[in-house]
Each structure stands twice: as C-alpha cells, then as structure tokens.
Coordinates of C-alpha atoms in Angstrom, one line a residue:
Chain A
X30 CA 224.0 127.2 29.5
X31 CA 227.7 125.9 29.3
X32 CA 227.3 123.8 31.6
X33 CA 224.5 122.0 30.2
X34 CA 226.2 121.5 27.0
X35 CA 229.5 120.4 28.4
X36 CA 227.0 117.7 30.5
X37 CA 225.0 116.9 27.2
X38 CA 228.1 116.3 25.3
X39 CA 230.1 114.5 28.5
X40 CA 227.6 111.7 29.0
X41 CA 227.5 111.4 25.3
X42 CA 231.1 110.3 25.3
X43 CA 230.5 108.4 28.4
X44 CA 228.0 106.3 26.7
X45 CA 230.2 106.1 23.5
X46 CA 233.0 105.1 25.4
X47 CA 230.9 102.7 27.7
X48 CA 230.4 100.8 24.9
X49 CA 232.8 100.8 22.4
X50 CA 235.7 100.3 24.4
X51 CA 237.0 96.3 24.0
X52 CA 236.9 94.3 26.8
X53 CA 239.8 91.9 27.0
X54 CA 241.4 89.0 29.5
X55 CA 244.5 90.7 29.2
X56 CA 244.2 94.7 28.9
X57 CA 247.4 96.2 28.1
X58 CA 246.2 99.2 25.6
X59 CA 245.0 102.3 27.6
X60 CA 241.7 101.7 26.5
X61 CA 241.0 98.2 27.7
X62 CA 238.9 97.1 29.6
X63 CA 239.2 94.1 32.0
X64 CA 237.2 90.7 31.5
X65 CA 235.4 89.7 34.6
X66 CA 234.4 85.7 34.5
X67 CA 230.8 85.3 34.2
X68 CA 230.0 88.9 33.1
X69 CA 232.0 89.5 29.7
X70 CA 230.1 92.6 28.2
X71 CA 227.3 92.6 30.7
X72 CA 230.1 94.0 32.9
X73 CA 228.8 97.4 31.4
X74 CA 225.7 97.9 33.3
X75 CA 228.4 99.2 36.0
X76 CA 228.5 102.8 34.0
X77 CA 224.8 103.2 33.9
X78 CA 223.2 101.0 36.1
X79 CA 224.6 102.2 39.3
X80 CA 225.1 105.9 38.7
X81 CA 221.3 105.1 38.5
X82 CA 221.2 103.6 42.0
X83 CA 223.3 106.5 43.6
X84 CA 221.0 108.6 42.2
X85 CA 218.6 106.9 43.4
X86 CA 220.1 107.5 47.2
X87 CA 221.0 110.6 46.5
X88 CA 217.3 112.2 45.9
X89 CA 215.8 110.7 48.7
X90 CA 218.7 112.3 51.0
X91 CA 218.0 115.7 48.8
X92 CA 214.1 115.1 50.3
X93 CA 215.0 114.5 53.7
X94 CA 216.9 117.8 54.0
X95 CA 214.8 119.8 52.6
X96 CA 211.8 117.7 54.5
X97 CA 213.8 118.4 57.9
X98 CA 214.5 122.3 56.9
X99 CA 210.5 122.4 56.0
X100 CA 210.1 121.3 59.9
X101 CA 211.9 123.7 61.0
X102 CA 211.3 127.4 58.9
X103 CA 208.2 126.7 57.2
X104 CA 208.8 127.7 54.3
X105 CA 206.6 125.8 51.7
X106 CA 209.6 126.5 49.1
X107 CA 211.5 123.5 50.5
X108 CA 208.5 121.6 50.3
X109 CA 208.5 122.3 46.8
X110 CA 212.2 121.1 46.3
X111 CA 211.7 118.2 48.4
X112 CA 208.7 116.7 46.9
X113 CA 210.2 117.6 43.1
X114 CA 213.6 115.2 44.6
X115 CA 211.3 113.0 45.6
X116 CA 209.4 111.9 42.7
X117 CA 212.6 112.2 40.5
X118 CA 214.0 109.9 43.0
X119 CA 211.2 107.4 42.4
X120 CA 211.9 107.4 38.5
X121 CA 215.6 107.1 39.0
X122 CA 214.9 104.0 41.5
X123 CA 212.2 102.4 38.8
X124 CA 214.9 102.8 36.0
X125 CA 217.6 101.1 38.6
X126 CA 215.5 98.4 39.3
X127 CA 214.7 97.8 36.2
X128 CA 218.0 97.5 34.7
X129 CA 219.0 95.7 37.7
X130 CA 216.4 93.2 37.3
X131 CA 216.8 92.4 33.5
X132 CA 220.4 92.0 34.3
X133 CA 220.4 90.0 36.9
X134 CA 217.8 87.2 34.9
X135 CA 221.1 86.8 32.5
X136 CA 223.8 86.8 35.3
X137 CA 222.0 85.4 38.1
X138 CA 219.4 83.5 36.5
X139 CA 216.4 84.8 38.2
X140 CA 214.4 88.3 37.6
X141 CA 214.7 88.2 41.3
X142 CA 216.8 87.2 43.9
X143 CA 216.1 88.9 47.0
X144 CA 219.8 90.0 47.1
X145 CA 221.2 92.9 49.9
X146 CA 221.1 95.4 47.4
X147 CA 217.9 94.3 45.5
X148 CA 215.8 94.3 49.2
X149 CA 217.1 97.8 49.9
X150 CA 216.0 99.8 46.6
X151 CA 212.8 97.5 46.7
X152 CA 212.3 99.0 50.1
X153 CA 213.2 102.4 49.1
X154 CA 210.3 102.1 46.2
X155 CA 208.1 101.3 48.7
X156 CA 209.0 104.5 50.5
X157 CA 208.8 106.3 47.3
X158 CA 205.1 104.8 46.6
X159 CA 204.2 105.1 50.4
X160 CA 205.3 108.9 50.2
X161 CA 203.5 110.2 47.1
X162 CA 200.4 108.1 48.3
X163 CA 200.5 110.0 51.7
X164 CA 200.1 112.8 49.8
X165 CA 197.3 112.6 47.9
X166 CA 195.7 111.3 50.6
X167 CA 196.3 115.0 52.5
X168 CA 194.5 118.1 51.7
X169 CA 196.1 121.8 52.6
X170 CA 199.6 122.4 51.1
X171 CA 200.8 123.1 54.8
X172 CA 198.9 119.8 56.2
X173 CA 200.5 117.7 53.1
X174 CA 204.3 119.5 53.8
X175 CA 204.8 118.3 57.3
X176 CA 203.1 115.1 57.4
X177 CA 204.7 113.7 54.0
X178 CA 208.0 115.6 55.7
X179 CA 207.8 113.7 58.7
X180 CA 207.3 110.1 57.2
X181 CA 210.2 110.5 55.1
X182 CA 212.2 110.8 58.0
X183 CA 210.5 108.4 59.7
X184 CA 211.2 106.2 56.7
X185 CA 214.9 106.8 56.3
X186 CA 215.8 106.1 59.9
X187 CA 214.8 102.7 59.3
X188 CA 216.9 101.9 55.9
X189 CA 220.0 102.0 57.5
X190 CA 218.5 98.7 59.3
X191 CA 219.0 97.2 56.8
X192 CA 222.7 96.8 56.1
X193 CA 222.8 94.6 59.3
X194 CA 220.0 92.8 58.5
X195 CA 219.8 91.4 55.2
X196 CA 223.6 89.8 55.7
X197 CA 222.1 87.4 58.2
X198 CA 219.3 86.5 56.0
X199 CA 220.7 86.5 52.2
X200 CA 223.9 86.1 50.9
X201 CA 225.1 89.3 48.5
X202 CA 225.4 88.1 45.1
X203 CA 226.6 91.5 43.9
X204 CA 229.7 91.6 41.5
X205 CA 231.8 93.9 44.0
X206 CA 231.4 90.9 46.5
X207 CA 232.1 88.2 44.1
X208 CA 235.0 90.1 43.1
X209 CA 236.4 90.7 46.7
X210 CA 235.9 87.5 47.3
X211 CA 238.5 86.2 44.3
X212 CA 241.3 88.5 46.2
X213 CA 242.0 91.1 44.0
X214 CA 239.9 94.2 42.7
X215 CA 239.5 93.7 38.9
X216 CA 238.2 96.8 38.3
X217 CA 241.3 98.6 36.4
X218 CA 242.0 102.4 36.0
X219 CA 240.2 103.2 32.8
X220 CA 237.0 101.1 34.2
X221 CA 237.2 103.2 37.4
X222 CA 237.4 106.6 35.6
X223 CA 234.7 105.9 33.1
X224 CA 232.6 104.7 35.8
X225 CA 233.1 107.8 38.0
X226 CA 232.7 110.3 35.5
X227 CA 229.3 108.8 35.0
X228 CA 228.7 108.6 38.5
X229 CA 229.4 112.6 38.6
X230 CA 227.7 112.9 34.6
X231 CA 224.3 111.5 36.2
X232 CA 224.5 113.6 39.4
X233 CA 224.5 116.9 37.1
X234 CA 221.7 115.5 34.8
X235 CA 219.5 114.5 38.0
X236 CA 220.1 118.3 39.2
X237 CA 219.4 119.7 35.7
X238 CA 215.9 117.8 35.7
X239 CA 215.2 118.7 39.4
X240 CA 216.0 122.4 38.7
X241 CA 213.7 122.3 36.0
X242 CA 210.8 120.3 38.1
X243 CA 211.0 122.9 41.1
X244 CA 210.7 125.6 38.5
X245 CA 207.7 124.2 37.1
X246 CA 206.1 123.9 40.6
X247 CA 207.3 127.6 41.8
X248 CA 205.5 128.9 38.6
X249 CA 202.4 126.5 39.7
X250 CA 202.3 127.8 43.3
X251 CA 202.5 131.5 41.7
X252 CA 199.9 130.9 39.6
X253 CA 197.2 129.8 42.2
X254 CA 198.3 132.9 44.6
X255 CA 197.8 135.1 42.0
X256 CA 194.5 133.8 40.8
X257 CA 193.1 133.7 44.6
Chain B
X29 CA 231.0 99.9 6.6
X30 CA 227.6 97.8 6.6
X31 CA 229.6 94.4 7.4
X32 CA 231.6 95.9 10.4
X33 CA 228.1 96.9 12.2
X34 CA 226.2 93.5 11.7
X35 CA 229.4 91.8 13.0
X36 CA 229.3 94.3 16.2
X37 CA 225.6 94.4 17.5
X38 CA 227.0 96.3 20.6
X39 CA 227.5 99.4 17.9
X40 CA 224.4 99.4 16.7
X41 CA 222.9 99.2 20.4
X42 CA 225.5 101.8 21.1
X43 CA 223.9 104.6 18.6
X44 CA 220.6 103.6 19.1
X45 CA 221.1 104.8 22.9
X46 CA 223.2 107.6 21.7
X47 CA 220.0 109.0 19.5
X48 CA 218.3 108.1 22.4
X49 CA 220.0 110.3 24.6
X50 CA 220.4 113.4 22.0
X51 CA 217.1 113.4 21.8
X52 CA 216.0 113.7 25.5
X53 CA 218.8 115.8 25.6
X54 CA 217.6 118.3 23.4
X55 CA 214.3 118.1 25.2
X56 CA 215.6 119.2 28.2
X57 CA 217.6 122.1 26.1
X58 CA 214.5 123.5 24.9
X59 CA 212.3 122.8 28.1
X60 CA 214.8 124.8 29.9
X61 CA 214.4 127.8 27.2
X62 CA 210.8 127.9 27.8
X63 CA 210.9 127.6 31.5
X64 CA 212.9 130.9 31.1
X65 CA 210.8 132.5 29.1
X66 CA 207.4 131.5 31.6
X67 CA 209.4 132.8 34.2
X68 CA 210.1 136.1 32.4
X69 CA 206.2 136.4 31.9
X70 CA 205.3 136.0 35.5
X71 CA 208.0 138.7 36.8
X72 CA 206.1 141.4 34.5
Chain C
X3 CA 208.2 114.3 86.2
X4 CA 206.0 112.7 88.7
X5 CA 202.9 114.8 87.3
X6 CA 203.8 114.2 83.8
X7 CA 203.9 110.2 84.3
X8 CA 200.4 111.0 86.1
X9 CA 198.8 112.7 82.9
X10 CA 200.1 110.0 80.5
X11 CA 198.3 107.1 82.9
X12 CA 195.6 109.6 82.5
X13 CA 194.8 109.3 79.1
X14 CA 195.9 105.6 78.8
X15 CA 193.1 105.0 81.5
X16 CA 191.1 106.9 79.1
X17 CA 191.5 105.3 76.4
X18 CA 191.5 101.5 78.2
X19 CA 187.8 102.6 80.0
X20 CA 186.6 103.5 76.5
X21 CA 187.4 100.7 75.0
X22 CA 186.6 98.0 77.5
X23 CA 183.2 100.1 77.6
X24 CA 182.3 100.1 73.6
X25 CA 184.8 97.0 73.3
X26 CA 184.8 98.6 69.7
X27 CA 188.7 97.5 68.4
X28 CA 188.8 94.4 70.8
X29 CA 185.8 92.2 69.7
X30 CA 187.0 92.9 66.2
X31 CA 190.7 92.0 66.5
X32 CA 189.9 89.1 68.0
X33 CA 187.6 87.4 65.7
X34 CA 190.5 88.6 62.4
X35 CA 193.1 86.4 64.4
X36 CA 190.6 83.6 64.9
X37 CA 189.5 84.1 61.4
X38 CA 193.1 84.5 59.7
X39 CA 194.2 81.2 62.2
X40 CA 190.8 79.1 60.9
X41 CA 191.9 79.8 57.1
X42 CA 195.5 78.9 57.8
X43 CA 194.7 75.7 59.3
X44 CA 192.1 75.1 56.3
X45 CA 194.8 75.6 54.2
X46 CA 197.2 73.2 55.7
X47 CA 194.8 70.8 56.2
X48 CA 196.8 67.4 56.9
X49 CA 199.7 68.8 55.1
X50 CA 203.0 68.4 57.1
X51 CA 204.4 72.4 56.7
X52 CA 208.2 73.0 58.0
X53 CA 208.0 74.9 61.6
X54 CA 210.4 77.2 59.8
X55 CA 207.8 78.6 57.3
X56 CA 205.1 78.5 59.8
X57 CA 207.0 80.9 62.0
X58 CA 206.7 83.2 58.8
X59 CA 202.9 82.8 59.1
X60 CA 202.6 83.8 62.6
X61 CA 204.5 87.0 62.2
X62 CA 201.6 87.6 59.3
X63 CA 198.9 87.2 61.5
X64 CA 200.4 89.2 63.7
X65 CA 201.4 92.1 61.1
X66 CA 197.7 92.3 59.7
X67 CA 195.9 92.1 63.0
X68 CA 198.3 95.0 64.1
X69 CA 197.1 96.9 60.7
X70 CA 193.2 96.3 61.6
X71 CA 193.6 97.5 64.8
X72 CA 195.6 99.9 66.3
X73 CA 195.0 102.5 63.8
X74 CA 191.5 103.3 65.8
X75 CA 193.9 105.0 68.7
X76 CA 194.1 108.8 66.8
X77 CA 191.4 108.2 64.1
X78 CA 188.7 107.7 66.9
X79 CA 189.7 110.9 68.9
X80 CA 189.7 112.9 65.4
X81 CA 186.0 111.1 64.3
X82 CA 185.1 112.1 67.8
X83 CA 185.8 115.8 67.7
X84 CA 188.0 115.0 70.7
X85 CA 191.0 116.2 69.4
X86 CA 190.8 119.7 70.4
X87 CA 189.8 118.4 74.0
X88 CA 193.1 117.1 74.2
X89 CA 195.1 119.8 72.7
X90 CA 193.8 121.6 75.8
X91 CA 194.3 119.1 78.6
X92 CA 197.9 117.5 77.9
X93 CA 201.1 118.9 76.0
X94 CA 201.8 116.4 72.8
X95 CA 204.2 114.5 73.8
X96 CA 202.3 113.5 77.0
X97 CA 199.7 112.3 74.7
X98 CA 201.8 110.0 72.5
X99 CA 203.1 108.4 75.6
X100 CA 199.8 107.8 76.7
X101 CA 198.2 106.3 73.2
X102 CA 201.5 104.4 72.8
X103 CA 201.4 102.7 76.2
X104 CA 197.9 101.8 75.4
X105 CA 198.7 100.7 72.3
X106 CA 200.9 98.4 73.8
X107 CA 198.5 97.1 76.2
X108 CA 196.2 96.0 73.5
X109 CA 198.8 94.9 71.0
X110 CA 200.3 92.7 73.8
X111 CA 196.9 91.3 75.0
X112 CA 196.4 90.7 71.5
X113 CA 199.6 88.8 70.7
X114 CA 199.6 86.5 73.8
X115 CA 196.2 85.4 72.8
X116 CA 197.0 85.2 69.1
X117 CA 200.8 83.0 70.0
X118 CA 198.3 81.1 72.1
X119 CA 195.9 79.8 69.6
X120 CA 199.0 79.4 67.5
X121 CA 200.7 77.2 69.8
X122 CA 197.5 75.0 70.5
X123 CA 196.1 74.7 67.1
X124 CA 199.0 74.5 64.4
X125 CA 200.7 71.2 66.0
X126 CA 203.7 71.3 63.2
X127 CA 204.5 74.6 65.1
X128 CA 206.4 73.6 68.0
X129 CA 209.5 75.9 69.9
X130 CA 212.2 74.7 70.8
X131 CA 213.8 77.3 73.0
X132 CA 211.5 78.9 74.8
X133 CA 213.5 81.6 76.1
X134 CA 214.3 83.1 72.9
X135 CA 210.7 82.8 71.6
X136 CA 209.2 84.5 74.4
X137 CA 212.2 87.3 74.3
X138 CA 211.4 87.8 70.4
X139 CA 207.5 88.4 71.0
X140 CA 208.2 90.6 73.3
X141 CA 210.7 93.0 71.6
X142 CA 208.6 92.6 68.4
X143 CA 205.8 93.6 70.1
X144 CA 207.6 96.5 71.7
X145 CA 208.9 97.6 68.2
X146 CA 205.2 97.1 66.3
X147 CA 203.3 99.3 69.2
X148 CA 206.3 101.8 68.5
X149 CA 206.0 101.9 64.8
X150 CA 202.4 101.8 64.4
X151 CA 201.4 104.6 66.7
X152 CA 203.3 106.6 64.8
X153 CA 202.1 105.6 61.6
X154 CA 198.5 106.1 62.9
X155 CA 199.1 109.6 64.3
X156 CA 199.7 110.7 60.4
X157 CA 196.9 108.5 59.2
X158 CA 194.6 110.2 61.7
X159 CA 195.1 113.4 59.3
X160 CA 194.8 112.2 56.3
X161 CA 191.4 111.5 54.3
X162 CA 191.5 107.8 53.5
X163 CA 192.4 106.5 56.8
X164 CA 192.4 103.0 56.6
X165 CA 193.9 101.4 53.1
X166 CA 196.9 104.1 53.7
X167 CA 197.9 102.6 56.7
X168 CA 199.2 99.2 56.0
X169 CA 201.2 100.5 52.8
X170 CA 202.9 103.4 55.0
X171 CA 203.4 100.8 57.3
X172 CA 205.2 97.9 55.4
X173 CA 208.4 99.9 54.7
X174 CA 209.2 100.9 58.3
X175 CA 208.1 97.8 59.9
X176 CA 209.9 95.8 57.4
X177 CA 213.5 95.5 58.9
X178 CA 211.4 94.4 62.4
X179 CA 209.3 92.0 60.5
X180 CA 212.2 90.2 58.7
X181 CA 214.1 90.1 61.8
X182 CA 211.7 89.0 64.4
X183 CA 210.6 85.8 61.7
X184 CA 214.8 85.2 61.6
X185 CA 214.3 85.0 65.7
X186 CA 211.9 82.8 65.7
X187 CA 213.3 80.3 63.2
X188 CA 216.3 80.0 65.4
X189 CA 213.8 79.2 68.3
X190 CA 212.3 76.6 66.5
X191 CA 215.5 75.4 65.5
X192 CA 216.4 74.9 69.7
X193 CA 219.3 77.4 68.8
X194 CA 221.5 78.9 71.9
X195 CA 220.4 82.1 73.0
X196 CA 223.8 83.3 72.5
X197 CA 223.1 82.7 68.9
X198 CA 220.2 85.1 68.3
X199 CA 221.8 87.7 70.8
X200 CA 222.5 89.4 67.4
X201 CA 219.0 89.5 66.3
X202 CA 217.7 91.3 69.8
X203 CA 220.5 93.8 69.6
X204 CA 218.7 94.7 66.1
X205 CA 215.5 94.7 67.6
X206 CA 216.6 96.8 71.0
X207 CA 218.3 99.4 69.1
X208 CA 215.0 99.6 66.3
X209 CA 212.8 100.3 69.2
X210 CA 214.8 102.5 70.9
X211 CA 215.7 104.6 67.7
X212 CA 212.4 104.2 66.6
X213 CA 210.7 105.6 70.0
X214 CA 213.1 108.7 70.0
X215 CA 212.2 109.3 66.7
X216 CA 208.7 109.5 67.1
X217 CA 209.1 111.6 70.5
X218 CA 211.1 113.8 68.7
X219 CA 208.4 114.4 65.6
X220 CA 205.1 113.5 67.1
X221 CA 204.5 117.6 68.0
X222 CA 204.8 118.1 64.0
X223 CA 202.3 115.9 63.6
X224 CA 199.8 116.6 66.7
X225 CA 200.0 120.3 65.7
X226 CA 198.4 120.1 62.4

C-alpha cells in the first residue's frame, strides 16, 4: 500500500517537474534544463516517451520468461503472467508509438520515417498483434499456452536482427544520435535524473497494472474450475 | 494568477495531465481494494 | 546417425510422391506466380520502373507465393488424420527435418522458376553481378523454407489455418525479407561481392539461428 502511494505521488512530481522546469541555452540554476537545437520544449517527450518504449521491451522480455518457464514446468500459472505482460506490453508499445509518431511529424517532419527505432517497435507491434491473434485462433488453455509460448520466442530471436540491419538500410534520426554526432552529450545531470526516475517510476506502474491483470485472470481461471 | 497561465500554455498542459494522471491513479487505488476483497471471497 | 538421415529421406520421399501424385500445392503455386508476374507487368505497362524497386517486387512475389504454399506441409497431414501415423513411425525432430527438406525442395523449384519468368519477362530487371544474385536467392531461400515450416507447424494447430499464417509470418521473416531486397539491389547495382559480404553473414547467421531454434522447439509444438 506504501508503495503504491509513494509511486502515485513520485510520478506526480515527475510529471510536474517534467514540465515546469525552464529549459535554457545556458543552464546554470540547479533546476535547468539544457536547450537542445531543433527540439526546445519538445525535448520533453524524453521523460515519458521512452520510459514508454522500455516498457515496452521490458514486457515482452517479462513474456518470454515466463513463456520459456511455461515450456518447461507446465504450469498454466506462468501462462497466465505471461500473456497478462503481453498484452500490457502491447498498450505500452501503442502509447510509444503513438507519442513517438506525433512527435516526430513536428521534429522530423513526417508521421513516419522508417527510422532504426521506429522499424523495431513497429516490428515488435506486429509481434504483439501476431501473438494475441494466435491465440484466439487456439482452443484448449494448454494447446493455446505452448503454441502462443513458442512463437514468442520464435519472434524474439529474430528482433535482435535487427540492430544490424536497419543501419545499412536507414540512417537513425534519433536525438541520442544527433546528439553524439555534435561531440558532446547535452543531456545534463538534472535531465538525466528526472529522466531515470521516470524510467524506474513507469517500471513500478507497469508491475502495479500487471499485478492487478494476473489477479484478475487467477480469479477467472478459479472461477471456471470451480464451476466445472 | 489568470495572466501567468495564458502566457504559459505548458502549465495549463501540465495540470491537465496531472488530473489526468490522479485520476487513473485513483482507479488503480480502488481497483486494487476490490481485487482484494474478490480474492478474500474466493478463499472462503 | 545413418538410420536417422534414412527416416528423414523417408518422409521427404513421402511427402514429394504425394505431391507429385495429387500435384495439389504445385499446379497452384505455379499459376499465383504466373498470375502475380501477369499483373505486375500490366501494371508497368511501358513504364520505365528503376531495377532497384523492381528487385523489391520480386522478393514480393516470392514472400506471397511462399504464404500460399508451403503452409499445406503440416495442415494436410492434420486434415488427413495422418498425424497420429506419424507420431508413431518417427521421433519429432526426424519429422521436421523431413517436412523442412521438402519444403525446400518445393520452395527452391518454385523460386528458380519464379526468378526465371522474372528475368525473361520484366526487361527493366536486369543483374548485374550474377554471383551475388544467385548467392542471395539461395540463402533467402534457405532462410524462408526455415522460417515458414516453422510457422506452419503452429498453424497446423490452430483453427483458422490459412489468414493466420502470413500475419505470424511477416514479423519473423521481416529482418530476411529487408535484407535479401538490400542484396539484390547491390546486384543490380554490379556491386563487388566483397561489398554485400555483410548482407550474407546476416542471412547465414538468420538461418542458422533460425534452424536451431526450430530444432530446439518443434517437439513443443508436434506434441500437442
């Protein structure tokens, strides 16, 4: 209980402070933040656009665990957590591209640009889609357990592809390139700690919801046992 | 008070999220209570 | 290991005298390519198209071919009833080596014929290094029979059979797709082979992680 409070009231500061705080060319107050050419306050999408993302990553990883430990015990249990982490995944990665997209028609011009980082969630909502269309097309808990366990791991074997791929097709247009590119890192040390206590803010929200989801489905898988 | 916030549109976008957030957070709160409670109900 | 390799030529001589008896998947595929090439070259009509976008095409024709075809391998022996015949006969894995050399058989068949037309009929499509063209329909080939016999092992279990398996498809053939239609660009482009040395490596390592993959899950699968 603590701990969801302390969450609820963290990311409300972290949205607060994502805001609010000035962004200057020249940030000498504790509380400034740096002015990135071509971004100006767009440059805020970094606090809650890419914890997003990472969230994004981090469910489908959740899945393929629990899909792998389904391989192996059998327990429908982990089925139940890794489908739940699979279908929050696919909001989270709806929500990133979303955001990502609207930003990107200001910044980059275009809605889409085929970008590194834009083919790889695209790919991974295809995954998503592919998954949870697998699985209505199963019948027989069991039956619908491995098979949908099996493609995701199919599946994420062939992601990592695409880090080596998409450089030789595309070149990145993400702002961590364009900002290695100038030389120096211009993310400074407020920027960095807002952004990572997001990053850690959305991690505990997406386990909140997904301990609530698997809930939900234990108490759904009870039910039908008990009424049989 | 009223002349600071139509100057700064990113405040006003910044409580509208806020509210935004409060509320799905309070959701959540009282989805959890309930969850609980079901739970409870099932062990009897 | 010498009985093993027997069984698997087994069931791909099986599965190659069934279908050049019924020619059920052959006759099929081959009139989609001829049809997919005739509405292409509609399409283009006297239009001059850039070899470099054409090579995009063929790797289309290719991709949806594949998806009309070798689905049949493990959704014919489940219409069948046969299944349960050969959960008796051969242990799993010797049975996804069989359907995936067979697969190969008739994707390859398939893809010389299809590259063939290609070559005659679309005349803004010419290569320019032959070595790396013929290098990248092999490997692609390789990695498609790989992926899809997979892919069609789960479909086989699942109750709408066929619009389920291009869309589980797409996202685990994509990384070959994109870099089998960057291969063949640089072969119409007469580029070195040295230069799309990085491209095979992508496709080698795809099959061979793809392959282990499978061998490694297909029992999960077969066993349901």
């Amino acid at each position: 209980m603590a701990f969801k409070l302390i969450l609820g009231a963290w990311l409300s500061i972290i949205l607060i402070v994502g805001f609010s705080f000035p962004i200057t060319t020249n940030p000498t107050n504790w509380y400034d933040l740096p002015f990135v050419p071509g971004l100006e306050d767009k440059a805020r999408i970094l606090f809650f656009h890419v914890p997003m993302a990472w969230v994004t990553t981090l469910a489908f990883i959740i899945s393929l665990i629990y899909g792998i430990k389904y391989l192996t015990k059998k327990n429908l249990d982990y089925d139940i957590i890794s489908s739940s982490s699979a279908g929050l995944g696919m909001m989270f990665c709806v929500l990133a591209t979303v955001t990502g997209s609207l930003w990107a028609k200001f910044t980059w011009g275009s809605f889409w640009n085929w970008d590194p980082r834009e083919t790889s969630i695209f790919v991974l909502l295809l995954i998503y889609g592919a998954y949870f269309a697998l699985r209505s097309a199963i019948d027989g808990d069991e039956k619908k357990a491995t098979l949908s366990a099996v493609y995701a791991i199919i599946a994420g074997i062939t992601v990592p592809f695409f880090i080596f791929i998409m450089p030789r097709i595309v070149e990145g247009l993400h702002p961590n390139e364009a900002i290695v590119s100038q030389g120096k890192i211009s993310m400074n040390k407020t920027m960095l700690v807002i952004f990572l206590s997001s990053l850690a803010a959305f991690t505990g929200l997406f386990f909140w919801i997904l301990n609530l989801k698997v809930r939900a489905a234990r108490l759904e898988s009870k039910y039908y046992l008990k009424g049989e | 008070m009223f002349e600071f916030f139509s100057q700064n549109a990113l405040y006003i976008v910044m409580s509208i999220v806020l509210i935004g957030w409060v509320g799905i957070f309070w959701y959540l709160l009282r989805l959890d209570k309930k969850m609980n409670k079901i739970e409870k109900m099932f062990k009897e | 290991m010498v009985e093993s390799i027997k069984i698997i030529l087994t069931i791909f001589k099986k599965d190659l005298y069934s279908e050049l008896r019924t020619r059920y998947a052959l006759n099929a595929l081959l009139m989609f390519v001829i049809t997919t090439l005739s509405i292409i070259l509609f399409s283009i009509g006297n239009e001059s198209v850039s070899p470099e976008l054409l090579s995009g095409v063929l790797w289309i024709i290719i991709f949806f071919s594949t998806m009309s075809g070798l689905s049949r391998t493990f959704v014919s022996e489940e219409e069948r009833g046969t299944v349960m015949t050969l959960h008796l006969i051969a242990k799993p894995l010797k049975i996804y080596f069989g359907k995936l050399l067979f697969n190969l058989a008739l994707l390859l068949g398939l893809n010389i014929f299809t590259v063939a037309l290609y070559l005659l009929f679309v005349t803004s499509f010419s290569v320019g290094n032959y070595a790396i063209f013929i290098t990248t329909i092999i490997l692609g080939t390789l990695g498609l029979a790989s992926g899809s016999t997979i892919i069609a092992a789960i479909i086989a279990k699942a109750n709408t059979k066929g619009t389920l398996y291009p869309v589980l498809s797409f996202p685990i053939l994509l990384p070959l797709l994109l870099t089998v239609i960057n291969a063949t660009k640089l072969s119409v482009e007469n580029a070195l082979f040295a230069e799309a040395l990085g491209e095979f490596q992508i496709l080698f390592s795809y099959l061979i992680v793809l392959t282990v993959i499978s061998f490694l899950l297909f029992e999960f699968i077969w066993k349901e």
